[in-house]
PDB file of C-alpha atoms in Angstrom:
ATOM      1  CA  MET A   1      19.020 139.172 127.550  1.00 46.00           C
ATOM      2  CA  ARG A   2      19.746 140.706 124.409  1.00 47.00           C
ATOM      3  CA  TRP A   3      22.757 141.628 122.145  1.00 45.00           C
ATOM      4  CA  ILE A   4      23.806 145.521 121.891  1.00 46.00           C
ATOM      5  CA  GLU A   5      26.469 146.541 119.321  1.00 46.00           C
ATOM      6  CA  LYS A   6      27.511 149.957 119.319  1.00 47.00           C
ATOM      7  CA  GLU A   7      30.442 151.941 117.558  1.00 49.00           C
ATOM      8  CA  VAL A   8      32.828 153.648 119.786  1.00 46.00           C
ATOM      9  CA  LYS A   9      35.237 156.435 118.590  1.00 49.00           C
ATOM     10  CA  SER A  10      38.624 157.065 119.894  1.00 46.00           C
ATOM     11  CA  GLY A  11      40.563 159.610 117.852  1.00 48.00           C
ATOM     12  CA  GLU A  12      40.699 158.400 114.410  1.00 48.00           C
ATOM     13  CA  ARG A  13      39.972 154.987 115.049  1.00 51.00           C
ATOM     14  CA  THR A  14      36.459 153.330 115.039  1.00 47.00           C
ATOM     15  CA  ALA A  15      35.598 150.140 116.846  1.00 46.00           C
ATOM     16  CA  LYS A  16      32.614 148.256 117.770  1.00 49.00           C
ATOM     17  CA  VAL A  17      31.514 147.190 121.142  1.00 44.00           C
ATOM     18  CA  THR A  18      29.558 144.217 121.770  1.00 44.00           C
ATOM     19  CA  HIS A  19      28.053 143.395 125.134  1.00 44.00           C
ATOM     20  CA  VAL A  20      25.237 141.447 126.667  1.00 45.00           C
ATOM     21  CA  GLY A  21      22.524 143.330 127.876  1.00 45.00           C
ATOM     22  CA  ARG A  22      20.301 142.622 130.653  1.00 46.00           C
ATOM     23  CA  SER A  23      16.809 143.606 131.468  1.00 43.00           C
ATOM     24  CA  LEU A  24      18.446 146.905 132.824  1.00 43.00           C
ATOM     25  CA  GLY A  25      20.688 147.523 129.724  1.00 44.00           C
ATOM     26  CA  GLU A  26      23.944 146.621 131.521  1.00 47.00           C
ATOM     27  CA  GLY A  27      26.447 144.213 130.119  1.00 48.00           C
ATOM     28  CA  LEU A  28      30.182 143.715 129.982  1.00 46.00           C
ATOM     29  CA  PRO A  29      31.993 145.253 127.021  1.00 48.00           C
ATOM     30  CA  ARG A  30      34.172 143.423 124.543  1.00 50.00           C
ATOM     31  CA  LEU A  31      36.488 145.491 122.378  1.00 46.00           C
ATOM     32  CA  LYS A  32      37.435 144.019 119.005  1.00 51.00           C
ATOM     33  CA  LYS A  33      40.927 144.684 117.556  1.00 51.00           C
ATOM     34  CA  PRO A  34      41.215 146.732 114.538  1.00 52.00           C
ATOM     35  CA  ALA A  35      42.652 145.251 111.456  1.00 53.00           C
ATOM     36  CA  SER A  36      45.568 147.398 111.509  1.00 51.00           C
ATOM     37  CA  GLN A  37      46.506 146.325 114.758  1.00 51.00           C
ATOM     38  CA  SER A  38      46.324 142.406 114.002  1.00 53.00           C
ATOM     39  CA  LYS A  39      48.754 143.032 110.922  1.00 53.00           C
ATOM     40  CA  GLY A  40      51.270 144.621 113.534  1.00 54.00           C
ATOM     41  CA  MET A  41      51.025 141.890 115.925  1.00 53.00           C
ATOM     42  CA  LYS A  42      51.471 139.324 113.068  1.00 51.00           C
ATOM     43  CA  ARG A  43      54.597 141.123 111.949  1.00 57.00           C
ATOM     44  CA  ALA A  44      55.874 141.034 115.783  1.00 51.00           C
ATOM     45  CA  SER A  45      55.106 137.497 115.808  1.00 52.00           C
ATOM     46  CA  SER A  46      57.087 136.368 112.732  1.00 52.00           C
ATOM     47  CA  LYS A  47      60.061 138.496 114.175  1.00 52.00           C
ATOM     48  CA  VAL A  48      59.771 136.582 117.400  1.00 47.00           C
ATOM     49  CA  LEU A  49      59.883 133.245 115.630  1.00 46.00           C
ATOM     50  CA  LEU A  50      62.609 134.225 113.307  1.00 47.00           C
ATOM     51  CA  VAL A  51      64.671 135.264 116.343  1.00 45.00           C
ATOM     52  CA  ALA A  52      63.736 131.800 117.945  1.00 46.00           C
ATOM     53  CA  ALA A  53      64.906 130.042 114.805  1.00 48.00           C
ATOM     54  CA  VAL A  54      68.065 131.785 114.585  1.00 43.00           C
ATOM     55  CA  THR A  55      68.617 130.988 118.465  1.00 47.00           C
ATOM     56  CA  LEU A  56      67.809 127.290 118.072  1.00 44.00           C
ATOM     57  CA  SER A  57      70.070 126.709 115.028  1.00 46.00           C
ATOM     58  CA  TRP A  58      72.966 128.506 117.009  1.00 43.00           C
ATOM     59  CA  VAL A  59      72.361 126.183 120.086  1.00 39.00           C
ATOM     60  CA  CYS A  60      72.246 122.872 117.738  1.00 42.00           C
ATOM     61  CA  ALA A  61      75.489 124.257 116.244  1.00 40.00           C
ATOM     62  CA  ALA A  62      77.084 124.406 119.415  1.00 41.00           C
ATOM     63  CA  ILE A  63      76.394 120.765 120.567  1.00 42.00           C
ATOM     64  CA  PRO A  64      79.403 118.790 119.846  1.00 39.00           C
ATOM     65  CA  VAL A  65      78.640 115.890 117.306  1.00 37.00           C
ATOM     66  CA  PRO A  66      80.696 112.514 118.100  1.00 38.00           C
ATOM     67  CA  PHE A  67      83.506 112.221 115.365  1.00 32.00           C
ATOM     68  CA  THR A  68      82.957 109.376 112.787  1.00 35.00           C
ATOM     69  CA  PRO A  69      85.966 108.251 110.997  1.00 33.00           C
ATOM     70  CA  ASP A  70      86.038 108.958 107.258  1.00 33.00           C
ATOM     71  CA  SER A  71      87.222 106.112 104.868  1.00 33.00           C
ATOM     72  CA  THR A  72      89.767 108.765 103.317  1.00 32.00           C
ATOM     73  CA  VAL A  73      91.524 109.236 106.657  1.00 30.00           C
ATOM     74  CA  THR A  74      94.813 107.694 106.389  1.00 31.00           C
ATOM     75  CA  THR A  75      95.403 105.200 109.405  1.00 33.00           C
ATOM     76  CA  LEU A  76      98.618 106.480 111.371  1.00 33.00           C
ATOM     77  CA  ASN A  77     101.784 104.069 111.283  1.00 48.00           C
ATOM     78  CA  THR A  78     101.411 104.032 114.988  1.00 55.00           C
ATOM     79  CA  ASN A  79      97.987 102.245 114.767  1.00 64.00           C
ATOM     80  CA  ALA A  80      99.026  99.888 111.617  1.00 69.00           C
ATOM     81  CA  PRO A  81      99.108  96.332 112.320  1.00 79.00           C
ATOM     82  CA  VAL A  82     102.605  94.586 113.003  1.00 85.00           C
ATOM     83  CA  GLY A  83     103.040  90.861 112.365  1.00 88.00           C
ATOM     84  CA  PHE A  84     104.542  88.258 110.052  1.00 90.00           C
ATOM     85  CA  HIS A  85     104.433  84.969 108.860  1.00 89.00           C
ATOM     86  CA  SER A  86     107.592  83.054 107.658  1.00 91.00           C
ATOM     87  CA  GLU A  87     108.575  79.473 106.343  1.00 90.00           C
ATOM     88  CA  LEU A  88     111.809  77.514 106.310  1.00 90.00           C
ATOM     89  CA  ASN A  89     112.979  77.653 102.866  1.00 88.00           C
ATOM     90  CA  ALA A  90     114.611  74.160 102.788  1.00 89.00           C
ATOM     91  CA  ALA A  91     114.876  70.995 105.071  1.00 90.00           C
ATOM     92  CA  LEU A  92     117.647  70.993 107.671  1.00 90.00           C
ATOM     93  CA  ALA A  93     119.416  68.138 109.383  1.00 91.00           C
ATOM     94  CA  LEU A  94     119.272  68.116 113.235  1.00 93.00           C
ATOM     95  CA  PRO A  95     121.889  65.717 114.883  1.00 92.00           C
ATOM     96  CA  ALA A  96     121.067  64.023 118.312  1.00 91.00           C
ATOM     97  CA  ASN A  97     121.636  66.003 121.419  1.00 93.00           C
ATOM     98  CA  SER A  98     121.931  69.267 119.588  1.00 94.00           C
ATOM     99  CA  THR A  99     119.983  72.469 119.167  1.00 94.00           C
ATOM    100  CA  MET A 100     119.377  74.513 116.289  1.00 93.00           C
ATOM    101  CA  GLN A 101     117.606  78.135 115.549  1.00 93.00           C
ATOM    102  CA  LEU A 102     114.967  78.216 112.926  1.00 92.00           C
ATOM    103  CA  GLY A 103     116.255  80.167 110.037  1.00 89.00           C
ATOM    104  CA  LYS A 104     119.751  80.417 111.453  1.00 84.00           C
ATOM    105  CA  LEU A 105     121.366  78.179 108.922  1.00 73.00           C
ATOM    106  CA  ILE A 106     118.762  78.306 106.069  1.00 76.00           C
ATOM    107  CA  SER A 107     116.942  81.277 105.724  1.00 77.00           C
ATOM    108  CA  LEU A 108     113.154  81.822 105.918  1.00 83.00           C
ATOM    109  CA  LYS A 109     110.912  82.998 103.193  1.00 81.00           C
ATOM    110  CA  GLN A 110     107.901  85.308 103.298  1.00 75.00           C
ATOM    111  CA  GLY A 111     104.623  83.304 104.233  1.00 66.00           C
ATOM    112  CA  VAL A 112     100.955  84.269 103.566  1.00 66.00           C
ATOM    113  CA  PHE A 113     101.227  87.819 105.433  1.00 73.00           C
ATOM    114  CA  GLY A 114     103.527  90.112 106.605  1.00 68.00           C
ATOM    115  CA  PHE A 115     103.561  93.932 107.363  1.00 69.00           C
ATOM    116  CA  GLN A 116     105.654  96.434 109.023  1.00 66.00           C
ATOM    117  CA  SER A 117     107.525  93.474 110.354  1.00 72.00           C
ATOM    118  CA  SER A 118     111.155  93.632 111.644  1.00 86.00           C
ATOM    119  CA  LEU A 119     111.810  89.955 110.886  1.00 88.00           C
ATOM    120  CA  ASN A 120     115.296  89.088 109.698  1.00 88.00           C
ATOM    121  CA  VAL A 121     114.736  86.210 107.367  1.00 86.00           C
ATOM    122  CA  LEU A 122     118.546  85.654 107.069  1.00 86.00           C
ATOM    123  CA  SER A 123     118.773  84.716 110.806  1.00 88.00           C
ATOM    124  CA  GLY A 124     115.190  83.954 111.812  1.00 91.00           C
ATOM    125  CA  THR A 125     115.366  86.850 114.675  1.00 93.00           C
ATOM    126  CA  PHE A 126     112.570  89.132 115.067  1.00 94.00           C
ATOM    127  CA  TRP A 127     113.408  92.395 116.318  1.00 93.00           C
ATOM    128  CA  VAL A 128     110.673  94.338 118.756  1.00 93.00           C
ATOM    129  CA  THR A 129     109.966  97.894 117.354  1.00 90.00           C
ATOM    130  CA  ARG A 130     106.678  98.225 118.985  1.00 91.00           C
ATOM    131  CA  PRO A 131     105.973  97.108 122.570  1.00 94.00           C
ATOM    132  CA  GLY A 132     102.977  95.197 123.375  1.00 94.00           C
ATOM    133  CA  VAL A 133     101.171  91.844 123.752  1.00 96.00           C
ATOM    134  CA  TYR A 134     102.023  89.579 120.710  1.00 96.00           C
ATOM    135  CA  TYR A 135     100.402  86.355 119.723  1.00 96.00           C
ATOM    136  CA  LEU A 136     103.187  84.023 118.416  1.00 97.00           C
ATOM    137  CA  SER A 137     103.397  80.489 116.813  1.00 96.00           C
ATOM    138  CA  THR A 138     105.883  78.197 115.515  1.00 96.00           C
ATOM    139  CA  ILE A 139     105.038  74.621 113.817  1.00 96.00           C
ATOM    140  CA  ILE A 140     108.125  72.309 113.289  1.00 96.00           C
ATOM    141  CA  HIS A 141     107.930  69.289 110.855  1.00 95.00           C
ATOM    142  CA  ILE A 142     109.974  66.499 111.679  1.00 94.00           C
ATOM    143  CA  SER A 143     111.208  63.638 110.012  1.00 91.00           C
ATOM    144  CA  THR A 144     113.302  60.623 110.737  1.00 87.00           C
ATOM    145  CA  ASN A 145     115.201  57.852 108.638  1.00 77.00           C
ATOM    146  CA  SER A 146     112.955  55.051 109.648  1.00 67.00           C
ATOM    147  CA  SER A 147     109.868  54.488 111.509  1.00 67.00           C
ATOM    148  CA  GLY A 148     110.168  52.825 115.004  1.00 73.00           C
ATOM    149  CA  GLN A 149     113.118  55.313 116.021  1.00 76.00           C
ATOM    150  CA  SER A 150     112.247  57.051 119.339  1.00 82.00           C
ATOM    151  CA  CYS A 151     112.650  60.791 119.182  1.00 88.00           C
ATOM    152  CA  SER A 152     112.143  63.618 121.714  1.00 92.00           C
ATOM    153  CA  ILE A 153     111.884  67.055 120.155  1.00 95.00           C
ATOM    154  CA  LYS A 154     111.375  70.389 121.824  1.00 96.00           C
ATOM    155  CA  ALA A 155     110.304  73.738 120.259  1.00 97.00           C
ATOM    156  CA  ALA A 156     110.471  76.936 121.726  1.00 97.00           C
ATOM    157  CA  ILE A 157     109.784  80.674 120.937  1.00 97.00           C
ATOM    158  CA  CYS A 158     112.393  82.525 123.014  1.00 97.00           C
ATOM    159  CA  ILE A 159     112.769  86.146 124.400  1.00 96.00           C
ATOM    160  CA  SER A 160     116.408  87.231 123.736  1.00 93.00           C
ATOM    161  CA  ASP A 161     117.645  83.750 123.792  1.00 92.00           C
ATOM    162  CA  ASP A 162     116.300  82.842 126.961  1.00 93.00           C
ATOM    163  CA  CYS A 163     114.545  79.514 126.747  1.00 93.00           C
ATOM    164  CA  LYS A 164     113.583  79.108 130.462  1.00 89.00           C
ATOM    165  CA  LEU A 165     109.942  78.306 130.982  1.00 83.00           C
ATOM    166  CA  ASN A 166     109.172  81.819 132.277  1.00 82.00           C
ATOM    167  CA  ALA A 167     110.832  83.632 129.231  1.00 84.00           C
ATOM    168  CA  SER A 168     109.589  81.337 126.366  1.00 94.00           C
ATOM    169  CA  LEU A 169     106.658  79.366 124.908  1.00 97.00           C
ATOM    170  CA  GLN A 170     107.340  75.679 124.449  1.00 96.00           C
ATOM    171  CA  GLY A 171     106.043  72.390 123.129  1.00 96.00           C
ATOM    172  CA  THR A 172     107.430  68.910 123.032  1.00 93.00           C
ATOM    173  CA  SER A 173     106.746  65.864 121.147  1.00 92.00           C
ATOM    174  CA  HIS A 174     107.852  62.282 121.855  1.00 89.00           C
ATOM    175  CA  PHE A 175     107.129  60.118 118.791  1.00 87.00           C
ATOM    176  CA  THR A 176     108.399  56.917 116.882  1.00 84.00           C
ATOM    177  CA  GLU A 177     106.454  57.499 113.736  1.00 85.00           C
ATOM    178  CA  ALA A 178     108.665  58.304 110.506  1.00 86.00           C
ATOM    179  CA  ARG A 179     106.970  61.858 110.515  1.00 88.00           C
ATOM    180  CA  SER A 180     105.789  64.214 113.388  1.00 91.00           C
ATOM    181  CA  THR A 181     105.245  67.642 114.194  1.00 94.00           C
ATOM    182  CA  VAL A 182     106.024  69.771 117.340  1.00 96.00           C
ATOM    183  CA  SER A 183     104.385  73.122 117.910  1.00 96.00           C
ATOM    184  CA  ALA A 184     104.281  76.137 120.331  1.00 97.00           C
ATOM    185  CA  SER A 185     102.157  79.046 120.696  1.00 97.00           C
ATOM    186  CA  GLY A 186     100.836  81.715 123.136  1.00 97.00           C
ATOM    187  CA  LEU A 187     100.992  85.307 124.153  1.00 96.00           C
ATOM    188  CA  LEU A 188     104.092  87.282 125.410  1.00 95.00           C
ATOM    189  CA  LEU A 189     104.515  90.786 126.527  1.00 95.00           C
ATOM    190  CA  LEU A 190     107.582  92.225 124.477  1.00 95.00           C
ATOM    191  CA  GLU A 191     109.511  95.431 124.860  1.00 95.00           C
ATOM    192  CA  ILE A 192     112.143  97.545 122.920  1.00 93.00           C
ATOM    193  CA  PRO A 193     114.755  96.224 122.185  1.00 92.00           C
ATOM    194  CA  GLN A 194     113.934  92.574 122.882  1.00 95.00           C
ATOM    195  CA  THR A 195     114.383  89.791 120.013  1.00 95.00           C
ATOM    196  CA  VAL A 196     112.281  86.596 119.636  1.00 96.00           C
ATOM    197  CA  LYS A 197     113.676  83.543 117.907  1.00 96.00           C
ATOM    198  CA  VAL A 198     112.502  79.873 117.438  1.00 96.00           C
ATOM    199  CA  HIS A 199     114.927  77.263 119.186  1.00 96.00           C
ATOM    200  CA  ILE A 200     114.516  73.469 118.210  1.00 96.00           C
ATOM    201  CA  PHE A 201     116.081  71.055 120.703  1.00 96.00           C
ATOM    202  CA  ASN A 202     116.877  67.351 119.635  1.00 95.00           C
ATOM    203  CA  TYR A 203     117.122  65.185 122.990  1.00 93.00           C
ATOM    204  CA  GLY A 204     117.939  62.010 120.706  1.00 84.00           C
ATOM    205  CA  PRO A 205     118.715  59.484 120.419  1.00 86.00           C
ATOM    206  CA  GLY A 206     118.829  59.529 116.849  1.00 86.00           C
ATOM    207  CA  ASP A 207     119.201  62.400 114.175  1.00 90.00           C
ATOM    208  CA  VAL A 208     116.016  64.121 112.450  1.00 92.00           C
ATOM    209  CA  VAL A 209     115.340  66.470 109.871  1.00 93.00           C
ATOM    210  CA  VAL A 210     113.695  69.676 110.248  1.00 94.00           C
ATOM    211  CA  GLY A 211     111.688  69.976 107.033  1.00 92.00           C
ATOM    212  CA  ALA A 212     109.649  72.699 105.158  1.00 84.00           C
ATOM    213  CA  PRO A 213     107.100  74.205 105.544  1.00 86.00           C
ATOM    214  CA  SER A 214     108.247  74.753 109.198  1.00 93.00           C
ATOM    215  CA  SER A 215     106.832  78.063 110.161  1.00 93.00           C
ATOM    216  CA  PHE A 216     107.213  81.233 112.528  1.00 94.00           C
ATOM    217  CA  SER A 217     104.570  83.856 113.058  1.00 93.00           C
ATOM    218  CA  ALA A 218     103.996  86.659 115.276  1.00 94.00           C
ATOM    219  CA  TYR A 219     101.094  89.346 115.390  1.00 93.00           C
ATOM    220  CA  LEU A 220     100.720  92.359 117.576  1.00 92.00           C
ATOM    221  CA  LEU A 221      97.482  92.105 119.439  1.00 93.00           C
ATOM    222  CA  TRP A 222      97.586  95.048 121.877  1.00 92.00           C
ATOM    223  CA  ALA A 223     100.150  97.815 121.974  1.00 90.00           C
ATOM    224  CA  VAL A 224     101.192  99.312 125.275  1.00 87.00           C
TER     225      VAL A 224
END
């Protein structure tokens, strides 16, 4: 076998033909590409790559990107928290076998937090302006004139003055000490235009004093 190289002319172009010769001088020709043709193919390849890059960028731009909240975006009022914490301004006597509404005779004062609250501190009434599930809590501080006196106190967070068990959160305390506390807390589904108040019941037999800082608080957990 031997290598044979010849020049082949076709019009104005000249190319070299290489083939592998056998004993009979026969072989398979291989045509080399002219330099000018290679440059043209490179330019065509560059155009194809450019078109592909533009197409890819357009496809990527068309793919939706998940929205990420920006810290500069102002929170809508409908999504803002609703809640309050209030405390009794001063002590108030509660005679035996009587009932009182927290904040009715002595107003409440702002506690540790409050935002978008519709609490009337002069009456202790919370007006529902946004329906939803609320966490409500009250802690009542009770004192008596002397220890050893038996007392029975109930605190109830009532919806629209309905203090039945199916419409309120209740807590009861039976004690003989000079000081005690009674509390009630839990979740309530509230709707517009309901109101929420804290009622305190003294079942006797003696008088008690509802003292500061007896408190009433609410917080919207889930708007509906």
